[in-house]
């Protein structure tokens, strides 16, 4: 029979830390801590397989009941207690625990095993009758809510009414008799709501609780969380049954959570918070504000020292930052959970680099620990330190970065707005957040909460999402549709800025400055550079972008879209004149105006990227994109050109295309109007010669777009070569240059061998290649692609992540054919996918030489390229 | 040393009939006729290699002079004559002759060998001094014109002045003295124009003449002819030197040309014309009107009977119709040329079938002798080739045939007129057409558009409708109520004629001839059917088209574009209502109106094609194509739907797409609006059940368009299967059906193995596959594709002929992958290429099961499919 239950206790654990798939993260952590001798209350884990079976078959697999019974028996023996005993009762907690942490998404039930008889046993055993009845009250309330589905508020009403009758303010002021009264009323409520008595059989309680934990895998907020975090529905959760320990047995008891290092900054110092004399759910409920963990040193110093040792043991054992939960029962420390600690990108980078220096991990490991996507947040702008800002409050800096947006209070509304307007920038402001707010949090740029600590729901989730977050900002008071900070009222829709790095809340839009790669981040990327094989270039349309990219470590420009230079005031006029010319002569006149402008841009590019390759693409988009749109523009241009508005409109109309994406563009323009390519080639080589004369090395690569056939390329290459020769002779300078193609049409992939005989490089334009391979117009897919993803017809948006199965297959064909014809051919990618880690991994596997992405994604790409290389290395080692 | 000269004479010929590449067509024909014992004046051929060498090296290869000298010596010996002899001079003709006939394009020189002395020899030898001096005059004139480049008119002036002085009208009235005077003045002209005397050395004359023949390969008209007829420049011409025979030696002499059968009708009767007492150039010059060859029976009956025998010998020997040139010198017949006779399509078919019946050729040969493209002309009336017509412009011949009608510009008006007067004959002239013009197009005899290519909307729809159509006629410019061609203004109501076979636009009513489509043509196609492996189906959008296709031998419907059924008056309203619905309920209501209309169409399809497969494609084009365009239509629709015009416009606007070809269309619509697919499936299966109950076999194939991924297909197949099951249960009938995809996107080709696991057939939609593979929008390529073809960047328009290198490669990938996953998968093509012979050949080689084309091309496809199979068979035999 399959083993469904894994015991852990004084004789060690049946499970191990690497059995997360089977035992869930919590179960595996408890087993591992048990095995390395940390103080863990004994118990057992019911595997995720049981949950999966339960969902498939609507019943438990054979043998589970028996195995749970046996484990319970063993637990009773180990503890010297008996379940439901009127003298020495065993109490247990039942907790969920999936493969991956899903904080607060699923259910937990504590104090299982208490009934009208065992409550007396607990009372005798602990000598604390009040505690026993308080525990019983908690069980009925939690059980009623989670298992029986009775509204939480109804229990709160009873509790409140008893307190009011006695004129009490806090729960802990309730006397034993008060608690007995509460229990009595709670039981009546259960009877009334469910038609049944609160179950007195502890084994019935236990199975109810296990059912509830498994069922909570499919509650709405867990589903939403999984969707956002790409966790498969099929994984299921484990259920952990563990002997209760009590943090609520007096001032020498406590419960808390911590991190082995600071999860926000990465500082090497144990970090956390605790509540004295409390049970776990009190922390989560956020009703009492917890104390910083350092306070524990003062109040229960032995346990504090013990905890420091545990933290060190955990880090050494796991070789990573851990977060943990603990309970101190009458001075004795118990560990209830450990797992890899979530951290901000900032902290992740610092911790990884620090651990390399501490000799704890290797550089490779440090690199692999940072998700490429994560580091993009480090490149987010910061608030200009020089700027004067209107700070209205300060809270805890829970997740770093600076964002500005419109204030919104209702998470559901935020989610709605975002769906309609993906460009909407919002800041969610709440008293505190709870798991059902997740969709709304995801829709906002930043989160601000009045209450809660650095490990509150808002803080943990924001860090995981990479959202800017400030918590515990008690200086504000949040109402329905506004919040107050001192005497300032901020209403829905007002603009504020959050500085998640310092905790500042600022009124209005604060000026920001660009981030740069420094300190541990620079160090981490230097590790990455050692491992990656792919080069990383940047797509840059302006010299300014080239500068930014260079600072981020770009090893060249992979794509300069020259036509983007044509949109300046003066330039667009010359451009329009060129487009609307009737004769080659007229066109050349207009092109001559554009030549010096292009040349001066290229000079700056070559200067910035001296010694590095710069790929300049000849004109690409259909000409009518440059045409005047408004009546006013038309009038002005007609006057400038000395023709009638009617004539101008007629010409513009003749350029109209039904499907411009598949129209007269790219090299098709360069072929029908060779003088455009000539002008651009001249601008490139004149610029190159000038920069070379300044003593800088120039490597120019001229890229011909929208090529279908080798003859198109040969046509354009002849022009480029001819002009290059002319300019180099005129200027008596020699320039290293290549001419290649942008591979963005299926036909170019299919005929890549023929093209590669003449082309010196291929750069995959995967945006257009995706459009033509799928027959998807980027501008029009909004009508169905999101729906296709929702329905599972598409796994992802192929414009965001490269479609390996289709587009990738064509790319591989082009690579194979291209190399077969020209072993020296340089291969790269310059579509948006060049900055997407999963796509970069593909490019590595497909044998490209480099990726090119937007400037701000260069560090992401450097890291992703290293990941790809290391993954391959690991695979090779595994396969040995 | 290489052999450059091939002799033919009384001992047979050194060359043979199959040496056309080396000897040219004329040289090979002369050698072959010599070998089979026909009366050919002896001579020799200088090979095409000499010409090629001459062009490459600007000189003759070593040994040519010697070989020519030796051959000349042999000719003198055989004839018993001497070159330049004052007693018995040899005269020769020097004629060009390329591998393929290029009638009249290159030069010929007769009577070479005459000079001031040998003219007397000729006179003595023939006893005809006048003839001798006339021959000398002819030599100087021809030599002066062709070799020395003296304007022909200057010789004519001299001749004219001598005749005028004598008051003569015809050349043959000139006396011997007159001719001597002409010769004298000719020689003076030569001296004056060239500064040299007319060459008296016959060998110098001969080499001048040979030079001139080789040089004429590169004269302007030969170059143009080669370009039009796709003859490579590298082939070169041979030069034939042959003893002169004279058709101008009296009334028992003559010269003429003939065909072994009638080349216009195919009638089995020698056909030709001759000039009595004349030399070859008199026929070509067209100064005298030749007589029908039957007249020869009366005038030189012996020679006529001899010619009849020769013609029979030639046909038996060559097993095909020959055309030939002959000369009769004083009652004796000489053959000067033979080659395969050009013929009309009509004649070609009759001749091929007749020859099978005569036992001259096999059925396979008959089939291979008819070019598939040729037979299409047999299916449409043609403009009388004899008629003089006023051609005002020329466009692309999009749909063949000849029609005459009154010009009309507004399709709605055309439809209206047609309804009132079903006899009205109109030609619709538009800048371009769009789907809402269909009714108007249907009302007209022919369509002429200023823009668009061979696969533009106008072209595709016209071919499907069997309407004559000329597109891309950029020589005209269309305004509201008139169009201009050069300076001619054609107004509404003016009569024009379209020649869709050649692309000619003719002013007024051009006379036409009806072509026969029965008899031998049907027989020939029945031969073809025996050899072909490919099935031939038809693309038919209406039951009427299905009927026409069936009559032409279609073995099923390969593509029924259901949406084309939506353009009728009542239907478009329901369609528009459906598109503009906000809710599924509204949409279903509108779809319920469309259901019975679609069902009744399908019933007719299934009846017509009983026992044969009918592929019905679910809705394909983007919805906005169906929207109202004019203000009036909008107003009417808004009223019908009970919404405001503003609201209607807003909705219509929301359906607008930037690149509709790559937008929300095909199965993307069926997925987002499953109720559309449901309705269509219901209409199909209800129709199928009804026809089955009538006792007819129904084979339904449902085709899902624009599929990218197997999951899209599965989504739609589930709907079709579910509805099929429902309907079959309701109707208690069982229908054979398949569900498959239209392969029209590169991604479908690349992932064909995955799709084939679920799909029962693939039908290649090569129009769209060409668009996406090339990134060419069919509607927009007019701006550059013609120019690309002109520049040699494209070899042909890939929308007319399948691009094997790119699109074909993807198709082959899909075939291989598809078959690997599903050996039973049915493979076809339904793009426009399905009717193009070269593309059909590819489809055969690629292993498709059938092609589908427009009804009028079904016979073309049957023949082309047979050609493909026979070519393959021949290749297999060759490779053995």
PDB file of C-alpha atoms in Angstrom, chain B residues 429-561:
ATOM      1  CA  UNK B 429     -15.497  49.866 -63.813  1.00  0.00           C
ATOM      2  CA  UNK B 430     -14.068  50.562 -60.346  1.00  0.00           C
ATOM      3  CA  UNK B 431     -10.855  51.774 -58.772  1.00  0.00           C
ATOM      4  CA  UNK B 432     -11.108  48.461 -56.940  1.00  0.00           C
ATOM      5  CA  UNK B 433     -13.915  46.265 -55.608  1.00  0.00           C
ATOM      6  CA  UNK B 434     -14.868  45.157 -52.132  1.00  0.00           C
ATOM      7  CA  UNK B 435     -17.230  42.501 -50.782  1.00  0.00           C
ATOM      8  CA  UNK B 436     -20.278  44.753 -50.831  1.00  0.00           C
ATOM      9  CA  UNK B 437     -19.881  45.182 -54.571  1.00  0.00           C
ATOM     10  CA  UNK B 438     -20.672  41.518 -55.162  1.00  0.00           C
ATOM     11  CA  UNK B 439     -24.278  42.026 -56.173  1.00  0.00           C
ATOM     12  CA  UNK B 440     -23.184  44.697 -58.626  1.00  0.00           C
ATOM     13  CA  UNK B 441     -20.421  42.486 -59.993  1.00  0.00           C
ATOM     14  CA  UNK B 442     -22.877  39.685 -60.419  1.00  0.00           C
ATOM     15  CA  UNK B 443     -25.159  41.996 -62.399  1.00  0.00           C
ATOM     16  CA  UNK B 444     -22.423  42.840 -64.894  1.00  0.00           C
ATOM     17  CA  UNK B 445     -20.809  40.898 -67.710  1.00  0.00           C
ATOM     18  CA  UNK B 446     -17.319  41.950 -66.864  1.00  0.00           C
ATOM     19  CA  UNK B 447     -15.296  43.862 -64.326  1.00  0.00           C
ATOM     20  CA  UNK B 448     -12.471  46.308 -64.914  1.00  0.00           C
ATOM     21  CA  UNK B 449     -10.457  47.705 -62.024  1.00  0.00           C
ATOM     22  CA  UNK B 450      -7.749  50.297 -61.970  1.00  0.00           C
ATOM     23  CA  UNK B 451      -5.880  48.730 -59.031  1.00  0.00           C
ATOM     24  CA  UNK B 452      -5.273  45.273 -57.631  1.00  0.00           C
ATOM     25  CA  UNK B 453      -3.429  42.148 -58.699  1.00  0.00           C
ATOM     26  CA  UNK B 454      -4.357  38.752 -60.059  1.00  0.00           C
ATOM     27  CA  UNK B 455      -5.663  37.673 -56.688  1.00  0.00           C
ATOM     28  CA  UNK B 456      -7.347  40.912 -55.699  1.00  0.00           C
ATOM     29  CA  UNK B 457     -10.948  40.751 -54.618  1.00  0.00           C
ATOM     30  CA  UNK B 458     -12.196  41.620 -58.073  1.00  0.00           C
ATOM     31  CA  UNK B 459     -10.020  38.942 -59.689  1.00  0.00           C
ATOM     32  CA  UNK B 460     -10.849  36.141 -57.278  1.00  0.00           C
ATOM     33  CA  UNK B 461     -14.544  36.787 -57.220  1.00  0.00           C
ATOM     34  CA  UNK B 462     -14.744  37.213 -60.965  1.00  0.00           C
ATOM     35  CA  UNK B 463     -13.019  33.927 -61.626  1.00  0.00           C
ATOM     36  CA  UNK B 464     -15.288  32.217 -59.137  1.00  0.00           C
ATOM     37  CA  UNK B 465     -18.289  33.766 -60.878  1.00  0.00           C
ATOM     38  CA  UNK B 466     -16.864  33.047 -64.309  1.00  0.00           C
ATOM     39  CA  UNK B 467     -17.028  36.750 -65.109  1.00  0.00           C
ATOM     40  CA  UNK B 468     -14.542  38.325 -67.447  1.00  0.00           C
ATOM     41  CA  UNK B 469     -12.202  40.540 -65.490  1.00  0.00           C
ATOM     42  CA  UNK B 470      -9.258  42.840 -66.024  1.00  0.00           C
ATOM     43  CA  UNK B 471      -7.512  44.232 -62.946  1.00  0.00           C
ATOM     44  CA  UNK B 472      -4.567  46.479 -62.185  1.00  0.00           C
ATOM     45  CA  UNK B 473      -5.246  48.516 -65.316  1.00  0.00           C
ATOM     46  CA  UNK B 474      -3.223  51.466 -64.093  1.00  0.00           C
ATOM     47  CA  UNK B 475      -3.386  53.042 -67.521  1.00  0.00           C
ATOM     48  CA  UNK B 476      -6.907  54.204 -66.738  1.00  0.00           C
ATOM     49  CA  UNK B 477      -7.972  56.570 -64.018  1.00  0.00           C
ATOM     50  CA  UNK B 478     -11.419  56.113 -62.595  1.00  0.00           C
ATOM     51  CA  UNK B 479     -13.483  59.063 -61.409  1.00  0.00           C
ATOM     52  CA  UNK B 480     -17.098  59.226 -60.268  1.00  0.00           C
ATOM     53  CA  UNK B 481     -18.945  58.907 -63.528  1.00  0.00           C
ATOM     54  CA  UNK B 482     -16.191  58.474 -66.106  1.00  0.00           C
ATOM     55  CA  UNK B 483     -12.756  57.052 -66.641  1.00  0.00           C
ATOM     56  CA  UNK B 484      -9.838  58.239 -68.670  1.00  0.00           C
ATOM     57  CA  UNK B 485      -7.395  56.248 -70.770  1.00  0.00           C
ATOM     58  CA  UNK B 486      -4.715  58.534 -72.118  1.00  0.00           C
ATOM     59  CA  UNK B 487      -6.812  61.351 -73.616  1.00  0.00           C
ATOM     60  CA  UNK B 488      -9.929  59.281 -74.176  1.00  0.00           C
ATOM     61  CA  UNK B 489     -12.799  59.882 -71.789  1.00  0.00           C
ATOM     62  CA  UNK B 490     -15.221  57.005 -71.350  1.00  0.00           C
ATOM     63  CA  UNK B 491     -18.497  57.982 -69.712  1.00  0.00           C
ATOM     64  CA  UNK B 492     -21.203  56.009 -68.021  1.00  0.00           C
ATOM     65  CA  UNK B 493     -23.223  54.196 -70.687  1.00  0.00           C
ATOM     66  CA  UNK B 494     -20.428  54.142 -73.283  1.00  0.00           C
ATOM     67  CA  UNK B 495     -19.802  50.712 -74.745  1.00  0.00           C
ATOM     68  CA  UNK B 496     -16.512  48.928 -74.190  1.00  0.00           C
ATOM     69  CA  UNK B 497     -15.250  45.381 -74.642  1.00  0.00           C
ATOM     70  CA  UNK B 498     -13.027  43.527 -72.230  1.00  0.00           C
ATOM     71  CA  UNK B 499     -10.659  40.827 -73.422  1.00  0.00           C
ATOM     72  CA  UNK B 500      -9.998  39.007 -70.169  1.00  0.00           C
ATOM     73  CA  UNK B 501      -7.723  36.552 -71.929  1.00  0.00           C
ATOM     74  CA  UNK B 502      -5.153  39.158 -72.909  1.00  0.00           C
ATOM     75  CA  UNK B 503      -6.038  42.099 -70.667  1.00  0.00           C
ATOM     76  CA  UNK B 504      -7.083  44.385 -73.505  1.00  0.00           C
ATOM     77  CA  UNK B 505      -9.651  47.137 -72.920  1.00  0.00           C
ATOM     78  CA  UNK B 506     -11.323  47.929 -76.221  1.00  0.00           C
ATOM     79  CA  UNK B 507     -13.534  50.859 -77.110  1.00  0.00           C
ATOM     80  CA  UNK B 508     -16.824  49.837 -78.639  1.00  0.00           C
ATOM     81  CA  UNK B 509     -18.149  46.358 -79.448  1.00  0.00           C
ATOM     82  CA  UNK B 510     -15.444  44.039 -80.717  1.00  0.00           C
ATOM     83  CA  UNK B 511     -16.611  41.045 -82.782  1.00  0.00           C
ATOM     84  CA  UNK B 512     -16.348  37.699 -81.012  1.00  0.00           C
ATOM     85  CA  UNK B 513     -16.178  34.037 -81.858  1.00  0.00           C
ATOM     86  CA  UNK B 514     -17.701  31.237 -79.820  1.00  0.00           C
ATOM     87  CA  UNK B 515     -15.387  28.403 -78.943  1.00  0.00           C
ATOM     88  CA  UNK B 516     -16.478  24.812 -78.929  1.00  0.00           C
ATOM     89  CA  UNK B 517     -16.127  22.956 -75.648  1.00  0.00           C
ATOM     90  CA  UNK B 518     -17.423  19.540 -76.637  1.00  0.00           C
ATOM     91  CA  UNK B 519     -16.248  16.704 -78.864  1.00  0.00           C
ATOM     92  CA  UNK B 520     -12.479  16.284 -79.011  1.00  0.00           C
ATOM     93  CA  UNK B 521     -12.028  18.462 -75.964  1.00  0.00           C
ATOM     94  CA  UNK B 522     -14.110  16.159 -73.831  1.00  0.00           C
ATOM     95  CA  UNK B 523     -12.225  13.218 -75.279  1.00  0.00           C
ATOM     96  CA  UNK B 524      -8.854  14.719 -74.488  1.00  0.00           C
ATOM     97  CA  UNK B 525      -9.892  15.345 -70.888  1.00  0.00           C
ATOM     98  CA  UNK B 526     -11.031  11.747 -70.601  1.00  0.00           C
ATOM     99  CA  UNK B 527      -7.500  10.675 -71.601  1.00  0.00           C
ATOM    100  CA  UNK B 528      -6.127  13.047 -68.963  1.00  0.00           C
ATOM    101  CA  UNK B 529      -8.348  11.537 -66.301  1.00  0.00           C
ATOM    102  CA  UNK B 530      -6.800   8.134 -66.947  1.00  0.00           C
ATOM    103  CA  UNK B 531      -3.316   9.349 -66.096  1.00  0.00           C
ATOM    104  CA  UNK B 532      -3.715  11.800 -63.250  1.00  0.00           C
ATOM    105  CA  UNK B 533      -3.343  10.828 -59.611  1.00  0.00           C
ATOM    106  CA  UNK B 534      -4.560  14.146 -58.154  1.00  0.00           C
ATOM    107  CA  UNK B 535      -8.272  14.589 -57.654  1.00  0.00           C
ATOM    108  CA  UNK B 536      -9.820  17.803 -58.941  1.00  0.00           C
ATOM    109  CA  UNK B 537     -12.444  19.615 -56.930  1.00  0.00           C
ATOM    110  CA  UNK B 538     -13.884  23.065 -57.340  1.00  0.00           C
ATOM    111  CA  UNK B 539     -14.127  26.158 -55.209  1.00  0.00           C
ATOM    112  CA  UNK B 540     -17.807  27.070 -55.339  1.00  0.00           C
ATOM    113  CA  UNK B 541     -19.583  29.631 -53.240  1.00  0.00           C
ATOM    114  CA  UNK B 542     -23.052  29.183 -54.689  1.00  0.00           C
ATOM    115  CA  UNK B 543     -25.024  26.134 -55.820  1.00  0.00           C
ATOM    116  CA  UNK B 544     -24.897  27.599 -59.330  1.00  0.00           C
ATOM    117  CA  UNK B 545     -21.103  27.552 -59.313  1.00  0.00           C
ATOM    118  CA  UNK B 546     -21.171  23.982 -58.012  1.00  0.00           C
ATOM    119  CA  UNK B 547     -23.354  23.017 -60.960  1.00  0.00           C
ATOM    120  CA  UNK B 548     -20.984  24.605 -63.491  1.00  0.00           C
ATOM    121  CA  UNK B 549     -18.017  22.910 -61.823  1.00  0.00           C
ATOM    122  CA  UNK B 550     -19.760  19.567 -61.863  1.00  0.00           C
ATOM    123  CA  UNK B 551     -20.384  19.922 -65.575  1.00  0.00           C
ATOM    124  CA  UNK B 552     -16.681  20.607 -66.074  1.00  0.00           C
ATOM    125  CA  UNK B 553     -15.852  17.395 -64.268  1.00  0.00           C
ATOM    126  CA  UNK B 554     -15.217  18.506 -60.693  1.00  0.00           C
ATOM    127  CA  UNK B 555     -15.059  15.543 -58.317  1.00  0.00           C
ATOM    128  CA  UNK B 556     -16.379  17.459 -55.347  1.00  0.00           C
ATOM    129  CA  UNK B 557     -16.355  20.897 -53.785  1.00  0.00           C
ATOM    130  CA  UNK B 558     -12.974  21.737 -52.253  1.00  0.00           C
ATOM    131  CA  UNK B 559     -14.009  25.053 -50.794  1.00  0.00           C
ATOM    132  CA  UNK B 560     -17.375  26.595 -50.142  1.00  0.00           C
ATOM    133  CA  UNK B 561     -16.870  30.026 -48.588  1.00  0.00           C
TER     134      UNK B 561
END
